[in-house]
PDB file of C-alpha atoms in Angstrom:
ATOM      1  CA  MET A 199     -23.287 -23.211 -71.341  1.00 38.00           C
ATOM      2  CA  ASP A 200     -25.965 -21.255 -73.072  1.00 42.00           C
ATOM      3  CA  ARG A 201     -26.603 -17.292 -72.781  1.00 40.00           C
ATOM      4  CA  GLU A 202     -29.262 -17.652 -70.658  1.00 43.00           C
ATOM      5  CA  THR A 203     -27.119 -19.894 -68.548  1.00 43.00           C
ATOM      6  CA  ASN A 204     -24.582 -16.938 -68.206  1.00 46.00           C
ATOM      7  CA  THR A 205     -26.576 -14.316 -66.646  1.00 53.00           C
ATOM      8  CA  ARG A 206     -27.803 -16.825 -63.675  1.00 67.00           C
ATOM      9  CA  GLN A 207     -26.521 -16.121 -60.468  1.00 87.00           C
ATOM     10  CA  VAL A 208     -24.527 -19.428 -59.405  1.00 96.00           C
ATOM     11  CA  ILE A 209     -26.108 -21.065 -56.710  1.00 97.00           C
ATOM     12  CA  TYR A 210     -23.835 -22.571 -54.002  1.00 98.00           C
ATOM     13  CA  ILE A 211     -24.435 -25.349 -52.453  1.00 98.00           C
ATOM     14  CA  SER A 212     -23.065 -26.800 -48.780  1.00 98.00           C
ATOM     15  CA  LEU A 213     -23.309 -30.755 -48.243  1.00 98.00           C
ATOM     16  CA  LEU A 214     -20.164 -30.727 -45.449  1.00 98.00           C
ATOM     17  CA  GLY A 215     -21.071 -29.758 -42.641  1.00 95.00           C
ATOM     18  CA  ASN A 216     -24.580 -27.316 -42.468  1.00 93.00           C
ATOM     19  CA  PHE A 217     -26.733 -28.160 -45.163  1.00 96.00           C
ATOM     20  CA  GLU A 218     -27.276 -25.143 -46.556  1.00 96.00           C
ATOM     21  CA  ILE A 219     -27.975 -23.458 -50.073  1.00 97.00           C
ATOM     22  CA  LYS A 220     -27.497 -19.696 -51.645  1.00 97.00           C
ATOM     23  CA  ASN A 221     -28.495 -18.073 -54.279  1.00 96.00           C
ATOM     24  CA  GLY A 222     -27.525 -14.833 -54.276  1.00 93.00           C
ATOM     25  CA  ASP A 223     -28.289 -13.296 -51.311  1.00 94.00           C
ATOM     26  CA  ALA A 224     -31.105 -15.865 -50.980  1.00 95.00           C
ATOM     27  CA  LYS A 225     -30.547 -18.910 -48.070  1.00 95.00           C
ATOM     28  CA  ILE A 226     -32.181 -21.606 -47.019  1.00 95.00           C
ATOM     29  CA  GLU A 227     -30.646 -23.902 -44.498  1.00 95.00           C
ATOM     30  CA  GLU A 228     -31.381 -26.924 -42.693  1.00 93.00           C
ATOM     31  CA  THR A 229     -31.045 -25.403 -39.291  1.00 84.00           C
ATOM     32  CA  ILE A 230     -33.937 -23.395 -40.275  1.00 77.00           C
ATOM     33  CA  ASN A 231     -36.134 -26.180 -41.284  1.00 66.00           C
ATOM     34  CA  ARG A 232     -35.969 -29.483 -38.744  1.00 69.00           C
ATOM     35  CA  SER A 233     -37.700 -31.746 -41.824  1.00 86.00           C
ATOM     36  CA  LYS A 234     -35.623 -34.321 -41.243  1.00 92.00           C
ATOM     37  CA  LYS A 235     -36.998 -35.917 -44.646  1.00 93.00           C
ATOM     38  CA  MET A 236     -36.735 -33.360 -47.068  1.00 95.00           C
ATOM     39  CA  TRP A 237     -33.786 -32.287 -46.518  1.00 97.00           C
ATOM     40  CA  ASN A 238     -32.703 -36.002 -46.755  1.00 97.00           C
ATOM     41  CA  LEU A 239     -34.329 -36.005 -50.364  1.00 97.00           C
ATOM     42  CA  LEU A 240     -32.958 -33.150 -51.542  1.00 97.00           C
ATOM     43  CA  GLY A 241     -29.477 -34.198 -50.541  1.00 98.00           C
ATOM     44  CA  TYR A 242     -29.988 -37.185 -52.401  1.00 98.00           C
ATOM     45  CA  ILE A 243     -31.305 -35.242 -55.320  1.00 98.00           C
ATOM     46  CA  ILE A 244     -28.372 -33.116 -55.257  1.00 98.00           C
ATOM     47  CA  THR A 245     -25.378 -35.949 -54.641  1.00 98.00           C
ATOM     48  CA  TYR A 246     -26.675 -37.678 -57.300  1.00 98.00           C
ATOM     49  CA  HIS A 247     -27.853 -34.771 -59.793  1.00 97.00           C
ATOM     50  CA  ASN A 248     -25.934 -36.268 -62.888  1.00 94.00           C
ATOM     51  CA  LYS A 249     -27.936 -38.891 -62.840  1.00 91.00           C
ATOM     52  CA  HIS A 250     -31.900 -39.997 -63.951  1.00 89.00           C
ATOM     53  CA  ILE A 251     -33.117 -41.537 -60.506  1.00 94.00           C
ATOM     54  CA  SER A 252     -36.909 -43.364 -60.467  1.00 95.00           C
ATOM     55  CA  GLN A 253     -38.577 -43.105 -58.251  1.00 94.00           C
ATOM     56  CA  ASN A 254     -38.858 -46.829 -57.407  1.00 93.00           C
ATOM     57  CA  GLU A 255     -34.796 -45.737 -56.196  1.00 95.00           C
ATOM     58  CA  TYR A 256     -36.276 -42.938 -54.553  1.00 96.00           C
ATOM     59  CA  ILE A 257     -39.141 -44.867 -52.616  1.00 94.00           C
ATOM     60  CA  ASP A 258     -36.235 -47.589 -51.567  1.00 94.00           C
ATOM     61  CA  MET A 259     -33.850 -44.842 -50.129  1.00 95.00           C
ATOM     62  CA  LEU A 260     -36.582 -43.151 -47.794  1.00 94.00           C
ATOM     63  CA  TRP A 261     -38.572 -45.536 -46.830  1.00 91.00           C
ATOM     64  CA  PRO A 262     -36.137 -49.027 -46.965  1.00 87.00           C
ATOM     65  CA  ASP A 263     -37.501 -50.845 -44.021  1.00 81.00           C
ATOM     66  CA  GLU A 264     -41.844 -49.392 -44.476  1.00 73.00           C
ATOM     67  CA  VAL A 265     -44.327 -50.258 -46.215  1.00 71.00           C
ATOM     68  CA  SER A 266     -46.675 -47.976 -47.681  1.00 71.00           C
ATOM     69  CA  ALA A 267     -50.349 -48.545 -49.356  1.00 76.00           C
ATOM     70  CA  ASN A 268     -49.250 -46.089 -52.074  1.00 88.00           C
ATOM     71  CA  PRO A 269     -45.302 -45.159 -51.690  1.00 90.00           C
ATOM     72  CA  VAL A 270     -45.614 -42.801 -55.671  1.00 91.00           C
ATOM     73  CA  ASN A 271     -48.251 -40.533 -53.797  1.00 93.00           C
ATOM     74  CA  ALA A 272     -46.016 -40.324 -51.091  1.00 93.00           C
ATOM     75  CA  LEU A 273     -42.711 -39.903 -52.830  1.00 95.00           C
ATOM     76  CA  LYS A 274     -44.736 -36.858 -54.939  1.00 94.00           C
ATOM     77  CA  THR A 275     -45.966 -35.384 -51.863  1.00 94.00           C
ATOM     78  CA  LEU A 276     -42.569 -35.022 -50.280  1.00 95.00           C
ATOM     79  CA  LEU A 277     -40.738 -33.571 -53.636  1.00 96.00           C
ATOM     80  CA  SER A 278     -43.996 -30.923 -53.397  1.00 95.00           C
ATOM     81  CA  ARG A 279     -42.901 -29.957 -49.996  1.00 94.00           C
ATOM     82  CA  VAL A 280     -39.092 -30.116 -51.726  1.00 96.00           C
ATOM     83  CA  ARG A 281     -40.122 -27.658 -53.675  1.00 95.00           C
ATOM     84  CA  THR A 282     -41.845 -25.624 -51.978  1.00 94.00           C
ATOM     85  CA  LEU A 283     -39.024 -25.449 -49.912  1.00 94.00           C
ATOM     86  CA  LEU A 284     -36.678 -24.251 -52.379  1.00 96.00           C
ATOM     87  CA  GLU A 285     -39.112 -21.234 -53.352  1.00 95.00           C
ATOM     88  CA  PRO A 286     -37.132 -18.866 -50.814  1.00 94.00           C
ATOM     89  CA  ILE A 287     -34.317 -19.357 -53.207  1.00 95.00           C
ATOM     90  CA  ALA A 288     -35.744 -18.657 -56.838  1.00 95.00           C
ATOM     91  CA  ILE A 289     -35.132 -15.530 -57.639  1.00 90.00           C
ATOM     92  CA  ASN A 290     -35.116 -16.033 -60.809  1.00 89.00           C
ATOM     93  CA  GLN A 291     -37.974 -18.285 -60.796  1.00 89.00           C
ATOM     94  CA  GLU A 292     -35.617 -21.538 -61.418  1.00 92.00           C
ATOM     95  CA  ASN A 293     -37.056 -24.901 -61.973  1.00 94.00           C
ATOM     96  CA  PHE A 294     -34.631 -26.832 -59.647  1.00 97.00           C
ATOM     97  CA  ILE A 295     -35.973 -30.376 -59.392  1.00 96.00           C
ATOM     98  CA  LEU A 296     -37.222 -31.611 -63.232  1.00 95.00           C
ATOM     99  CA  SER A 297     -39.338 -34.593 -63.734  1.00 92.00           C
ATOM    100  CA  SER A 298     -39.463 -37.295 -66.697  1.00 87.00           C
ATOM    101  CA  GLN A 299     -41.441 -40.239 -67.011  1.00 84.00           C
ATOM    102  CA  GLY A 300     -41.352 -41.528 -63.935  1.00 85.00           C
ATOM    103  CA  SER A 301     -37.607 -39.924 -62.077  1.00 92.00           C
ATOM    104  CA  TYR A 302     -36.425 -36.720 -61.173  1.00 95.00           C
ATOM    105  CA  GLN A 303     -33.337 -35.241 -61.307  1.00 96.00           C
ATOM    106  CA  TRP A 304     -31.547 -31.642 -60.063  1.00 97.00           C
ATOM    107  CA  ASN A 305     -31.482 -29.280 -63.341  1.00 96.00           C
ATOM    108  CA  ASN A 306     -28.574 -29.520 -64.059  1.00 96.00           C
ATOM    109  CA  LYS A 307     -28.869 -25.990 -66.074  1.00 95.00           C
ATOM    110  CA  LEU A 308     -28.402 -24.319 -63.269  1.00 96.00           C
ATOM    111  CA  PRO A 309     -25.016 -23.291 -62.950  1.00 96.00           C
ATOM    112  CA  CYS A 310     -23.897 -24.417 -59.645  1.00 97.00           C
ATOM    113  CA  VAL A 311     -20.779 -25.217 -57.523  1.00 98.00           C
ATOM    114  CA  ILE A 312     -21.230 -28.294 -54.751  1.00 98.00           C
ATOM    115  CA  ASP A 313     -18.684 -28.296 -52.169  1.00 98.00           C
ATOM    116  CA  ILE A 314     -17.817 -32.196 -52.002  1.00 98.00           C
ATOM    117  CA  GLU A 315     -17.023 -32.016 -55.937  1.00 98.00           C
ATOM    118  CA  GLU A 316     -15.334 -29.209 -55.199  1.00 98.00           C
ATOM    119  CA  PHE A 317     -13.332 -30.645 -52.334  1.00 98.00           C
ATOM    120  CA  GLU A 318     -12.748 -33.707 -53.891  1.00 98.00           C
ATOM    121  CA  LYS A 319     -11.346 -31.967 -56.997  1.00 98.00           C
ATOM    122  CA  TYR A 320      -9.069 -29.472 -55.113  1.00 98.00           C
ATOM    123  CA  CYS A 321      -7.705 -32.550 -52.787  1.00 98.00           C
ATOM    124  CA  GLN A 322      -6.736 -34.122 -56.372  1.00 98.00           C
ATOM    125  CA  LYS A 323      -4.619 -31.167 -57.662  1.00 98.00           C
ATOM    126  CA  ALA A 324      -3.145 -30.563 -53.569  1.00 98.00           C
ATOM    127  CA  THR A 325      -1.481 -34.549 -53.490  1.00 96.00           C
ATOM    128  CA  ASP A 326      -0.566 -33.853 -57.641  1.00 97.00           C
ATOM    129  CA  VAL A 327       3.233 -33.447 -57.207  1.00 96.00           C
ATOM    130  CA  SER A 328       3.534 -32.259 -60.901  1.00 97.00           C
ATOM    131  CA  TYR A 329       2.101 -28.552 -59.608  1.00 97.00           C
ATOM    132  CA  PRO A 330       4.576 -26.350 -58.502  1.00 97.00           C
ATOM    133  CA  GLU A 331       4.864 -26.378 -54.654  1.00 97.00           C
ATOM    134  CA  ASP A 332       3.586 -23.063 -53.565  1.00 97.00           C
ATOM    135  CA  GLU A 333       0.427 -24.025 -56.322  1.00 98.00           C
ATOM    136  CA  ARG A 334      -0.181 -27.211 -54.186  1.00 98.00           C
ATOM    137  CA  ILE A 335      -0.044 -25.171 -50.838  1.00 98.00           C
ATOM    138  CA  LYS A 336      -2.712 -22.872 -52.529  1.00 98.00           C
ATOM    139  CA  PHE A 337      -5.335 -26.242 -53.580  1.00 98.00           C
ATOM    140  CA  PHE A 338      -4.115 -28.056 -49.957  1.00 98.00           C
ATOM    141  CA  LYS A 339      -6.131 -24.449 -47.873  1.00 98.00           C
ATOM    142  CA  LYS A 340      -9.196 -24.529 -50.554  1.00 98.00           C
ATOM    143  CA  ALA A 341      -9.591 -28.277 -49.837  1.00 98.00           C
ATOM    144  CA  LEU A 342      -9.088 -27.782 -46.297  1.00 98.00           C
ATOM    145  CA  ASP A 343     -11.256 -24.450 -46.002  1.00 98.00           C
ATOM    146  CA  LEU A 344     -14.008 -26.657 -47.785  1.00 98.00           C
ATOM    147  CA  TYR A 345     -14.411 -29.061 -45.031  1.00 98.00           C
ATOM    148  CA  GLN A 346     -16.878 -27.881 -42.588  1.00 96.00           C
ATOM    149  CA  GLY A 347     -17.962 -30.892 -41.255  1.00 97.00           C
ATOM    150  CA  ASP A 348     -18.679 -34.446 -42.131  1.00 98.00           C
ATOM    151  CA  PHE A 349     -21.113 -35.108 -44.989  1.00 98.00           C
ATOM    152  CA  LEU A 350     -24.628 -34.189 -44.163  1.00 97.00           C
ATOM    153  CA  THR A 351     -23.591 -34.403 -40.534  1.00 96.00           C
ATOM    154  CA  LYS A 352     -27.642 -34.568 -39.756  1.00 94.00           C
ATOM    155  CA  HIS A 353     -28.324 -37.790 -41.826  1.00 96.00           C
ATOM    156  CA  SER A 354     -25.105 -40.017 -40.540  1.00 96.00           C
ATOM    157  CA  THR A 355     -27.084 -42.560 -39.691  1.00 95.00           C
ATOM    158  CA  GLU A 356     -29.038 -42.841 -43.204  1.00 96.00           C
ATOM    159  CA  LEU A 357     -27.604 -45.857 -45.392  1.00 96.00           C
ATOM    160  CA  TRP A 358     -26.943 -43.908 -48.403  1.00 97.00           C
ATOM    161  CA  VAL A 359     -25.087 -41.703 -46.415  1.00 98.00           C
ATOM    162  CA  ILE A 360     -22.647 -43.344 -44.956  1.00 98.00           C
ATOM    163  CA  PRO A 361     -20.214 -45.008 -46.882  1.00 98.00           C
ATOM    164  CA  LEU A 362     -20.048 -40.885 -48.495  1.00 98.00           C
ATOM    165  CA  ALA A 363     -19.369 -39.391 -45.142  1.00 98.00           C
ATOM    166  CA  THR A 364     -16.972 -42.464 -44.742  1.00 98.00           C
ATOM    167  CA  TYR A 365     -15.121 -41.576 -48.156  1.00 98.00           C
ATOM    168  CA  TYR A 366     -15.075 -37.954 -47.750  1.00 98.00           C
ATOM    169  CA  HIS A 367     -14.309 -37.825 -43.867  1.00 98.00           C
ATOM    170  CA  ASN A 368     -11.299 -40.403 -44.603  1.00 98.00           C
ATOM    171  CA  LEU A 369      -9.830 -38.277 -48.100  1.00 98.00           C
ATOM    172  CA  TYR A 370      -9.919 -35.196 -45.029  1.00 98.00           C
ATOM    173  CA  LEU A 371      -7.831 -37.014 -43.025  1.00 98.00           C
ATOM    174  CA  ASP A 372      -5.481 -38.392 -45.480  1.00 98.00           C
ATOM    175  CA  THR A 373      -5.342 -34.668 -47.502  1.00 98.00           C
ATOM    176  CA  VAL A 374      -4.334 -33.165 -44.018  1.00 98.00           C
ATOM    177  CA  LYS A 375      -2.051 -35.162 -42.923  1.00 98.00           C
ATOM    178  CA  ALA A 376      -0.257 -34.520 -46.630  1.00 98.00           C
ATOM    179  CA  PHE A 377       0.223 -30.582 -46.033  1.00 98.00           C
ATOM    180  CA  LEU A 378       1.056 -31.136 -42.859  1.00 98.00           C
ATOM    181  CA  GLN A 379       3.834 -33.052 -44.192  1.00 97.00           C
ATOM    182  CA  LEU A 380       4.746 -30.661 -46.758  1.00 98.00           C
ATOM    183  CA  LEU A 381       4.393 -27.507 -44.062  1.00 97.00           C
ATOM    184  CA  ASN A 382       6.825 -29.961 -41.965  1.00 96.00           C
ATOM    185  CA  THR A 383       9.774 -29.375 -44.366  1.00 96.00           C
ATOM    186  CA  ARG A 384       9.369 -25.662 -44.583  1.00 96.00           C
ATOM    187  CA  ASN A 385       9.171 -24.971 -40.974  1.00 95.00           C
ATOM    188  CA  GLU A 386       5.642 -23.415 -41.274  1.00 96.00           C
ATOM    189  CA  TYR A 387       4.737 -24.656 -37.348  1.00 95.00           C
ATOM    190  CA  GLU A 388       1.803 -21.961 -37.113  1.00 95.00           C
ATOM    191  CA  LEU A 389      -0.254 -23.033 -40.050  1.00 97.00           C
ATOM    192  CA  MET A 390       0.368 -26.798 -39.507  1.00 97.00           C
ATOM    193  CA  GLU A 391      -0.556 -25.827 -35.919  1.00 96.00           C
ATOM    194  CA  TYR A 392      -3.542 -24.345 -37.081  1.00 97.00           C
ATOM    195  CA  TYR A 393      -5.285 -27.252 -39.763  1.00 98.00           C
ATOM    196  CA  CYS A 394      -3.780 -29.543 -37.746  1.00 98.00           C
ATOM    197  CA  SER A 395      -5.905 -28.129 -34.634  1.00 97.00           C
ATOM    198  CA  LYS A 396      -9.035 -28.344 -37.133  1.00 97.00           C
ATOM    199  CA  ALA A 397      -8.711 -31.539 -37.984  1.00 98.00           C
ATOM    200  CA  LEU A 398      -8.464 -32.802 -34.428  1.00 97.00           C
ATOM    201  CA  GLN A 399     -12.088 -30.878 -34.081  1.00 96.00           C
ATOM    202  CA  ILE A 400     -12.936 -33.600 -37.074  1.00 96.00           C
ATOM    203  CA  GLU A 401     -11.145 -36.088 -35.629  1.00 96.00           C
ATOM    204  CA  ARG A 402     -10.599 -36.585 -32.318  1.00 95.00           C
ATOM    205  CA  PHE A 403      -9.090 -40.025 -31.890  1.00 95.00           C
ATOM    206  CA  ASP A 404      -6.675 -39.749 -34.251  1.00 96.00           C
ATOM    207  CA  GLU A 405      -3.543 -40.951 -33.073  1.00 97.00           C
ATOM    208  CA  THR A 406      -1.165 -39.829 -35.620  1.00 97.00           C
ATOM    209  CA  LEU A 407      -2.766 -36.057 -35.639  1.00 97.00           C
ATOM    210  CA  HIS A 408      -2.802 -35.677 -31.919  1.00 96.00           C
ATOM    211  CA  CYS A 409       1.695 -36.882 -32.072  1.00 96.00           C
ATOM    212  CA  ILE A 410       1.761 -34.430 -35.053  1.00 96.00           C
ATOM    213  CA  PHE A 411       0.696 -31.698 -32.752  1.00 95.00           C
ATOM    214  CA  ILE A 412       2.647 -32.321 -30.047  1.00 95.00           C
ATOM    215  CA  GLN A 413       5.820 -32.774 -32.301  1.00 93.00           C
ATOM    216  CA  ILE A 414       3.943 -28.712 -33.527  1.00 93.00           C
ATOM    217  CA  LEU A 415       3.879 -27.254 -30.269  1.00 92.00           C
ATOM    218  CA  LEU A 416       7.580 -28.218 -29.753  1.00 92.00           C
ATOM    219  CA  ASN A 417       9.101 -27.250 -32.333  1.00 88.00           C
ATOM    220  CA  GLN A 418       7.593 -23.668 -31.408  1.00 88.00           C
ATOM    221  CA  GLY A 419       9.345 -24.227 -28.497  1.00 78.00           C
ATOM    222  CA  ASN A 420       6.375 -24.650 -25.940  1.00 77.00           C
ATOM    223  CA  THR A 421       6.560 -27.092 -23.241  1.00 66.00           C
ATOM    224  CA  ILE A 422       3.607 -30.224 -22.858  1.00 57.00           C
TER     225      ILE A 422
END
């Protein structure tokens, strides 16, 4: 990372639950601008920020079942609107999206923290038994607290979103169950109740979580 990058404000991007981007005190979020196509494109660019993506790939993603007379111009227009969308958080005149030889990519020179990457990292550390138990508990908490809802919730029907949303959803459930099992060995029932209750808000139909929640209440002397 060069000196210029070190002086920049870290940009925080949330894709789990509400889609929002923070740059210092500046913030944009999907709830204030409902152009679904723009946010869909922006989410795709950020999710695959390490990849140079061609115009054709973007077009296939954005308009899978549509025929446009000039899809390249339609894409360029949409990208222009996305850049305008990002202007309120360009506090140091950041150029968020780079173009090169017919491809577009997120500017990886900008220091960014993306929640899906942090979530996956902490899940892996939390379930790694080579770490001391107290450290693993910290990792569990960090991972599970990052999960504020499913991946790009407002775009759940997009073909590219579906497999990723399923992956992160299942990773969350596996991680929370592993955490509950660890907490149970330590008789930390209040903490178990908090994380189990949150998990049931995200996945209401998981029978295992319901059984665990009932056992937590019984272990605390509550009657069902």
